Coordinates of C-alpha atoms in Angstrom, one line a residue:
Q36 CA -21.2 -25.3 35.5
E37 CA -18.5 -25.3 32.8
M38 CA -15.4 -27.1 33.8
T39 CA -12.1 -25.2 33.6
C40 CA -9.3 -27.1 31.8
P41 CA -6.4 -26.3 29.4
F42 CA -8.5 -27.3 26.4
A43 CA -11.5 -25.2 27.3
S44 CA -10.8 -22.5 24.7
L45 CA -11.0 -24.9 21.8
F46 CA -14.3 -26.4 23.0
R47 CA -15.9 -23.0 23.3
L48 CA -15.7 -22.9 19.6
G49 CA -18.5 -24.2 17.3
I50 CA -18.3 -27.8 16.0
T51 CA -19.7 -28.1 12.5
T52 CA -21.1 -31.3 11.0
I53 CA -22.8 -31.0 7.6
H54 CA -25.6 -33.4 7.2
R55 CA -27.1 -34.7 4.0
T56 CA -30.8 -34.2 3.4
P57 CA -32.3 -35.2 0.0
L58 CA -34.3 -32.5 -1.8
A59 CA -36.5 -32.4 -4.9
S60 CA -34.8 -32.2 -8.3
G61 CA -31.5 -33.7 -7.1
T62 CA -30.6 -30.7 -5.0
R63 CA -29.0 -31.0 -1.6
S64 CA -29.3 -29.2 1.7
N65 CA -26.8 -29.0 4.6
E66 CA -28.2 -28.7 8.1
P67 CA -26.2 -27.7 11.1
K68 CA -25.6 -30.3 13.8
R69 CA -27.4 -30.0 17.2
L70 CA -25.9 -27.7 19.7
F71 CA -23.6 -29.0 22.4
V72 CA -24.1 -27.6 25.9
A73 CA -22.7 -28.4 29.3
K74 CA -24.2 -31.3 31.2
N75 CA -27.3 -30.3 33.2
T76 CA -27.7 -27.0 31.4
K77 CA -30.8 -26.2 29.3
A78 CA -30.5 -27.4 25.7
R79 CA -30.8 -24.9 23.0
T80 CA -31.9 -25.3 19.4
S81 CA -31.4 -23.2 16.4
A82 CA -34.1 -22.6 13.8
S83 CA -33.1 -23.8 10.3
S84 CA -32.9 -21.2 7.6
S85 CA -34.7 -21.5 4.4
S86 CA -31.7 -20.5 2.4
S87 CA -28.5 -21.6 4.1
S88 CA -24.9 -21.6 3.0
N89 CA -22.4 -24.4 2.4
E90 CA -19.9 -22.4 4.5
N91 CA -19.5 -23.8 8.0
T92 CA -21.4 -21.9 10.7
H93 CA -21.1 -21.9 14.5
N94 CA -23.6 -24.2 16.2
G95 CA -23.1 -22.7 19.7
T96 CA -21.0 -23.3 22.7
M97 CA -19.4 -26.5 23.8
S98 CA -18.0 -26.8 27.3
A99 CA -14.9 -28.9 28.0
K100 CA -16.9 -31.1 30.4
S101 CA -19.5 -32.0 27.8
R102 CA -16.9 -33.0 25.3
F103 CA -14.7 -35.1 27.6
T104 CA -17.5 -36.9 29.4
S105 CA -19.6 -37.4 26.3
S106 CA -22.7 -36.0 27.9
S107 CA -24.2 -35.6 24.4
F108 CA -22.7 -38.8 23.0
T109 CA -23.0 -42.3 24.5
D110 CA -20.3 -44.9 24.8
E111 CA -22.5 -47.3 22.9
T112 CA -22.8 -45.0 20.0
I113 CA -19.1 -44.4 19.7
T114 CA -18.6 -48.1 18.9
T115 CA -21.8 -48.9 16.9
E116 CA -22.8 -45.7 14.9
N117 CA -21.0 -46.8 11.7
T118 CA -22.9 -50.2 11.4
T119 CA -25.2 -48.9 8.7
K120 CA -22.3 -47.8 6.4
K121 CA -20.1 -49.8 4.1
K122 CA -17.6 -52.0 5.9
S123 CA -14.5 -51.2 3.8
A124 CA -12.9 -48.5 1.7
R125 CA -9.9 -48.0 -0.5
I126 CA -8.2 -44.7 0.0
A127 CA -5.7 -43.0 -2.4
L128 CA -3.4 -40.2 -1.2
V129 CA -2.2 -38.2 -4.2
Q130 CA 1.1 -36.5 -3.5
L131 CA 1.5 -33.6 -6.0
A132 CA 4.3 -31.3 -6.9
S133 CA 3.1 -27.7 -7.5
T134 CA 4.3 -25.0 -9.9
S135 CA 3.9 -21.3 -10.1
S136 CA 1.0 -21.8 -12.6
K137 CA -2.5 -22.5 -11.2
E138 CA -3.6 -23.8 -14.6
E139 CA -0.8 -26.3 -14.7
N140 CA -1.5 -27.4 -11.1
I141 CA -5.1 -28.0 -11.9
E142 CA -4.3 -30.0 -15.0
N143 CA -1.7 -32.0 -13.1
M144 CA -4.2 -32.7 -10.3
L145 CA -6.8 -34.0 -12.7
A146 CA -4.3 -36.1 -14.6
R147 CA -2.8 -37.6 -11.4
V148 CA -6.2 -38.4 -9.9
E149 CA -7.3 -40.0 -13.1
E150 CA -4.1 -42.0 -13.1
A151 CA -4.6 -43.0 -9.4
L152 CA -8.1 -44.3 -10.1
S153 CA -7.1 -46.3 -13.2
S154 CA -3.8 -47.7 -11.7
S155 CA -5.6 -49.0 -8.6
S156 CA -7.9 -51.2 -10.7
S157 CA -5.3 -52.4 -13.2
S158 CA -2.6 -53.2 -10.7
S159 CA -5.0 -55.2 -8.5
S160 CA -6.5 -57.1 -11.3
S161 CA -3.3 -57.9 -13.2
S162 CA -2.6 -60.9 -11.0
S163 CA -6.0 -62.5 -11.9
S164 CA -5.6 -66.0 -13.4
G165 CA -6.6 -66.3 -17.0
D166 CA -8.8 -69.3 -16.3
K167 CA -10.9 -67.4 -13.8
P168 CA -14.4 -66.3 -14.9
L169 CA -14.5 -62.7 -16.1
K170 CA -17.1 -61.9 -13.4
L171 CA -14.8 -63.1 -10.7
A172 CA -11.8 -61.2 -12.1
E173 CA -13.9 -58.0 -12.2
E174 CA -15.0 -58.5 -8.6
E175 CA -11.3 -58.7 -7.6
K176 CA -10.6 -55.3 -8.9
K177 CA -10.1 -52.8 -6.1
I178 CA -11.9 -49.5 -6.8
V179 CA -10.8 -46.4 -5.0
D180 CA -13.5 -45.0 -2.8
I181 CA -11.8 -42.0 -1.2
V182 CA -9.2 -39.6 -2.7
V183 CA -7.1 -37.1 -0.7
L184 CA -5.2 -34.2 -2.1
P185 CA -2.3 -32.3 -0.4
E186 CA -2.4 -28.9 1.4
M187 CA -2.1 -25.9 -0.9
W188 CA -2.0 -28.1 -4.0
N189 CA -2.9 -25.4 -6.5
C190 CA -0.1 -23.1 -5.6
P191 CA 3.4 -23.1 -4.2
Y192 CA 3.4 -23.0 -0.4
G193 CA 4.4 -19.5 0.7
N194 CA 2.8 -16.3 2.0
E195 CA 3.6 -14.5 -1.2
F196 CA 1.5 -17.0 -3.2
F197 CA -1.6 -17.3 -1.1
A198 CA -3.3 -14.0 -2.2
P199 CA -2.6 -14.2 -6.0
F200 CA -3.8 -17.9 -6.1
A201 CA -6.8 -17.4 -3.8
E202 CA -10.3 -18.1 -5.1
D203 CA -13.6 -16.5 -4.3
V204 CA -15.8 -19.6 -4.0
V205 CA -19.4 -18.6 -4.6
L206 CA -21.7 -21.5 -3.8
D207 CA -25.1 -22.0 -5.4
R208 CA -26.5 -25.0 -3.6
G209 CA -29.4 -25.6 -6.1
S210 CA -27.3 -25.8 -9.2
S211 CA -25.6 -28.7 -10.9
V212 CA -22.0 -29.0 -12.1
A213 CA -23.2 -28.5 -15.7
E214 CA -25.1 -25.4 -14.9
E215 CA -22.1 -23.9 -13.0
E216 CA -19.9 -24.6 -16.1
G217 CA -22.4 -23.0 -18.4
R218 CA -22.2 -19.7 -16.4
G219 CA -18.4 -19.7 -16.3
S220 CA -16.5 -19.8 -13.0
T221 CA -14.1 -17.7 -10.9
S222 CA -13.2 -20.8 -8.8
P223 CA -11.5 -23.2 -11.2
S224 CA -9.8 -25.3 -8.5
F225 CA -13.1 -25.8 -6.6
D226 CA -14.9 -26.7 -9.8
A227 CA -12.3 -29.1 -10.9
M228 CA -12.5 -31.0 -7.6
R229 CA -16.2 -31.1 -7.6
K230 CA -16.4 -32.3 -11.2
I231 CA -13.9 -35.2 -10.7
A232 CA -15.7 -36.3 -7.5
K233 CA -19.0 -36.5 -9.4
E234 CA -17.6 -38.0 -12.6
K235 CA -15.5 -40.6 -10.9
K236 CA -18.0 -41.3 -8.0
V237 CA -15.4 -40.9 -5.3
V238 CA -15.3 -39.1 -2.0
L239 CA -12.8 -36.3 -2.4
F240 CA -11.0 -34.5 0.4
G241 CA -9.7 -31.6 -1.6
G242 CA -6.5 -31.0 0.2
S243 CA -6.5 -27.3 0.6
I244 CA -6.4 -24.1 -1.5
P245 CA -6.3 -20.5 -0.6
T246 CA -9.7 -18.9 -0.5
R247 CA -11.0 -15.3 -0.1
K248 CA -14.0 -14.2 1.8
D249 CA -15.0 -10.8 3.1
G250 CA -11.5 -9.5 2.4
K251 CA -9.8 -12.3 4.4
L252 CA -7.7 -15.2 3.2
F253 CA -8.2 -18.7 4.5
N254 CA -6.5 -22.1 4.1
T255 CA -9.5 -24.1 3.0
C256 CA -10.3 -27.8 2.5
F257 CA -13.5 -28.7 0.6
V258 CA -14.9 -32.2 0.9
F259 CA -17.2 -33.6 -1.8
D260 CA -19.2 -36.8 -1.6
S261 CA -19.3 -39.3 -4.4
D262 CA -22.2 -37.5 -6.2
G263 CA -20.3 -34.2 -6.3
A264 CA -22.2 -32.7 -3.4
L265 CA -20.2 -30.4 -1.2
I266 CA -20.5 -31.9 2.3
A267 CA -17.9 -29.9 4.4
T268 CA -15.8 -26.8 4.3
H269 CA -12.9 -26.5 6.7
H270 CA -10.8 -23.4 7.3
K271 CA -7.4 -24.3 8.9
M272 CA -8.0 -23.6 12.6
H273 CA -4.4 -23.5 13.9
L274 CA -2.1 -21.4 11.8
F275 CA 1.5 -22.4 11.2
D276 CA 3.3 -19.7 13.2
V277 CA 6.8 -20.9 14.3
D278 CA 10.3 -19.6 14.8
I279 CA 12.7 -22.5 15.3
P280 CA 16.3 -21.4 15.9
D281 CA 18.6 -22.8 13.2
G282 CA 15.5 -24.4 11.6
I283 CA 12.5 -22.6 10.1
T284 CA 10.7 -19.4 10.6
F285 CA 7.2 -19.1 9.1
F286 CA 4.1 -17.1 10.0
E287 CA 0.9 -18.0 8.2
S288 CA -0.9 -15.3 10.2
K289 CA 0.9 -12.7 8.1
T290 CA -1.6 -13.4 5.3
L291 CA -4.1 -16.0 6.5
T292 CA -7.0 -15.9 8.9
A293 CA -7.6 -18.8 11.2
G294 CA -10.9 -20.8 11.0
D295 CA -13.0 -21.2 14.2
A296 CA -14.9 -24.5 13.9
V297 CA -14.1 -28.2 14.2
T298 CA -15.2 -29.7 10.9
I299 CA -16.8 -33.2 10.3
A300 CA -17.7 -34.6 6.9
N301 CA -20.5 -37.1 7.0
T302 CA -20.2 -39.2 4.0
K303 CA -23.2 -41.2 2.8
D304 CA -21.3 -44.5 2.3
F305 CA -18.6 -44.6 4.9
G306 CA -19.6 -42.5 7.9
K307 CA -18.0 -39.5 9.6
F308 CA -14.5 -38.2 9.1
G309 CA -12.9 -35.3 11.0
V310 CA -11.1 -32.8 8.8
G311 CA -8.0 -30.8 9.8
I312 CA -5.2 -29.2 7.9
C313 CA -1.5 -29.7 8.8
F314 CA -0.8 -27.8 12.0
D315 CA -4.3 -28.8 13.3
M316 CA -2.8 -32.3 13.8
R317 CA -0.6 -31.1 16.6
F318 CA -3.6 -30.5 18.8
P319 CA -5.0 -33.7 20.3
E320 CA -8.2 -32.1 21.6
Y321 CA -9.3 -31.4 18.1
A322 CA -9.2 -35.0 17.0
R323 CA -10.7 -36.0 20.3
A324 CA -13.7 -33.8 19.7
C325 CA -14.2 -35.5 16.4
A326 CA -13.9 -39.0 17.9
L327 CA -16.5 -38.3 20.5
E328 CA -18.8 -37.2 17.7
G329 CA -18.5 -40.6 16.1
C330 CA -15.8 -40.1 13.5
I331 CA -14.0 -43.2 12.3
G332 CA -11.1 -41.3 10.9
M333 CA -9.2 -38.0 10.6
I334 CA -8.1 -36.6 7.3
Y335 CA -5.2 -34.1 7.4
P336 CA -3.8 -32.6 4.2
G337 CA -0.5 -31.2 5.4
A338 CA 2.8 -29.7 4.3
F339 CA 5.2 -30.5 7.2
N340 CA 8.8 -29.3 6.4
T341 CA 12.2 -30.9 6.4
V342 CA 12.9 -29.6 9.9
T343 CA 9.9 -30.9 11.8
G344 CA 8.8 -33.6 9.4
P345 CA 11.4 -36.2 10.1
L346 CA 10.7 -36.1 13.9
H347 CA 7.0 -35.3 14.2
W348 CA 5.1 -36.2 11.0
A349 CA 4.7 -39.9 11.6
L350 CA 4.7 -39.6 15.4
L351 CA 1.7 -37.2 15.4
Q352 CA -0.3 -39.4 13.0
R353 CA 0.2 -42.5 15.1
C354 CA -0.6 -40.6 18.3
R355 CA -3.9 -39.3 16.9
A356 CA -4.8 -42.8 15.6
V357 CA -4.0 -44.6 18.9
D358 CA -5.4 -41.9 21.2
N359 CA -8.8 -42.0 19.4
Q360 CA -8.8 -45.6 18.0
M361 CA -9.4 -44.3 14.5
F362 CA -7.9 -44.1 11.1
V363 CA -5.6 -41.2 10.3
A364 CA -4.7 -40.2 6.7
T365 CA -2.3 -37.5 5.7
C366 CA -1.5 -36.2 2.3
S367 CA 1.6 -34.0 1.7
P368 CA 2.8 -32.1 -1.3
A369 CA 5.9 -33.6 -3.0
R370 CA 9.2 -31.8 -2.5
V371 CA 10.1 -29.3 -5.3
E372 CA 13.8 -28.7 -5.8
G373 CA 14.7 -25.1 -5.4
A374 CA 11.4 -24.1 -3.8
S375 CA 11.5 -21.6 -0.9
Y376 CA 9.5 -24.1 1.2
Q377 CA 10.7 -27.7 1.3
A378 CA 7.9 -30.2 2.0
H379 CA 8.7 -33.4 4.0
G380 CA 6.4 -35.6 1.9
D381 CA 5.7 -39.2 3.1
S382 CA 1.9 -39.2 2.7
S383 CA 0.6 -42.0 5.0
V384 CA -2.4 -43.9 6.5
Y385 CA -2.5 -45.4 10.0
G386 CA -5.1 -47.7 11.5
P387 CA -6.9 -47.5 14.8
F388 CA -4.2 -49.7 16.5
G389 CA -1.3 -47.5 15.2
E390 CA -0.4 -49.8 12.4
K391 CA 0.8 -48.3 9.1
L392 CA -1.4 -49.3 6.1
N393 CA 0.5 -47.8 3.2
D394 CA 1.1 -50.0 0.1
K395 CA 4.3 -48.1 -0.5
E396 CA 6.6 -45.4 0.7
L397 CA 6.8 -42.3 -1.5
E398 CA 9.1 -40.3 0.7
E399 CA 9.4 -36.8 -0.9
K400 CA 8.5 -37.9 -4.5
P401 CA 5.3 -37.4 -6.4
G402 CA 3.0 -40.4 -6.6
V403 CA 0.0 -42.2 -5.1
V404 CA -0.2 -44.1 -1.8
Y405 CA -3.1 -46.6 -1.5
A406 CA -4.5 -48.2 1.6
D407 CA -7.4 -50.6 2.3
L408 CA -9.5 -49.6 5.3
D409 CA -11.4 -52.3 7.2
L410 CA -13.9 -50.0 8.9
N411 CA -14.9 -52.7 11.3
E412 CA -11.5 -52.3 12.9
V413 CA -12.7 -49.1 14.6
V414 CA -15.5 -50.9 16.3
K415 CA -13.2 -53.8 17.1
R416 CA -10.5 -51.7 18.8
R417 CA -13.0 -49.4 20.7
S418 CA -14.8 -52.5 22.0
A419 CA -11.7 -54.4 23.0
M420 CA -10.1 -51.4 24.7
P421 CA -13.0 -49.1 25.7
L422 CA -11.0 -46.0 26.5
N423 CA -14.1 -43.8 26.3
K424 CA -15.8 -45.6 29.2
Q425 CA -12.6 -45.6 31.2
R426 CA -11.8 -41.9 30.8
R427 CA -11.7 -40.1 34.2
L428 CA -10.7 -36.6 33.2
S429 CA -13.4 -34.8 35.2
E430 CA -12.3 -36.5 38.4
T431 CA -8.6 -35.8 37.7
Y432 CA -9.2 -32.1 37.1
E433 CA -11.3 -31.8 40.3
L434 CA -8.6 -33.5 42.3
C435 CA -6.0 -31.1 40.9
A436 CA -8.1 -28.2 41.9
K437 CA -8.5 -29.5 45.4
K438 CA -4.8 -30.1 45.8
E439 CA -4.1 -26.5 44.6
E440 CA -6.5 -25.2 47.3
N441 CA -4.6 -27.0 50.0
V442 CA -1.1 -25.8 48.9

């Protein structure tokens, strides 16, 4: 029997994990994750389609009980699943300032990412002593493994910009980047992200751009692995609809449609990362679902504003990190003077013990934040303080229900 709780509505939604399966001729296939069902119910399976889409699909119903009690995910797995992956990663958060020209924004993104990758190596190797062997000096260079872009990086943030800047992303899973370029493209932002991921051999969390599908607009994050393969697509699940007196009024729902799936990107070298966009970070059950599925981190492109940002931006990141003993990385747009929407900025990375890992503080300015992730820290923290084993939510809810009956 499905447990009733305040979070049940989220966990009735599909959770999407895109898996990597090698195919002939260098093509890739994405298969849906197994279904999650309530404990003691009959498991269901879905037949795989011969021609599937890179777009996320529902994988069935998850009950709140199965997610909180990990009926489909063991405590041992949550601390050991990442042992087959690389043990460390350098992440770069590229804080961009957007203009009213999509072409300029794409050119700026490509230039800033290129700069971020070259600066990381040169800055880390500049301190190498001249009498050290060349091989040793080369080994000391820190190469960026993961790049994160901001929310709505290819356009100004505003309802009036989403439709004109939106892209119809048509995915041909059997084609290469070169073949796509040869045919021409109606998705220049998508193509630019995929190309740079492949050429620079980095995992790219592509911030977000407005996309159009079936007449609806979405706030969409594409994730590409280091070979340029699209491994996840996330539509912002919780739209930014607020009316704060003497603060800010904004309703994304006037133009955008909410996504309906929790998204996990399974990278070939570093393991699983949950993907959310901005307002998604306010919902702890979203990150919790990703943690129970074995994610070692959450990536949130986000454009908090100058009203909520100073109080909530860093606080929410640390909460999600400590609650789930995982890395949390956020990438904000830079603040643009005179823009109708003023971004808070302050792109940041937090570790699984709540520690800030930034190499610098950008505040609202354009630039790049680097952080070195020791992925063993997730296992270390989850083993030292095994919150997943100690969680007693089902007992608590049952107790509350009994008390209510006696009132």
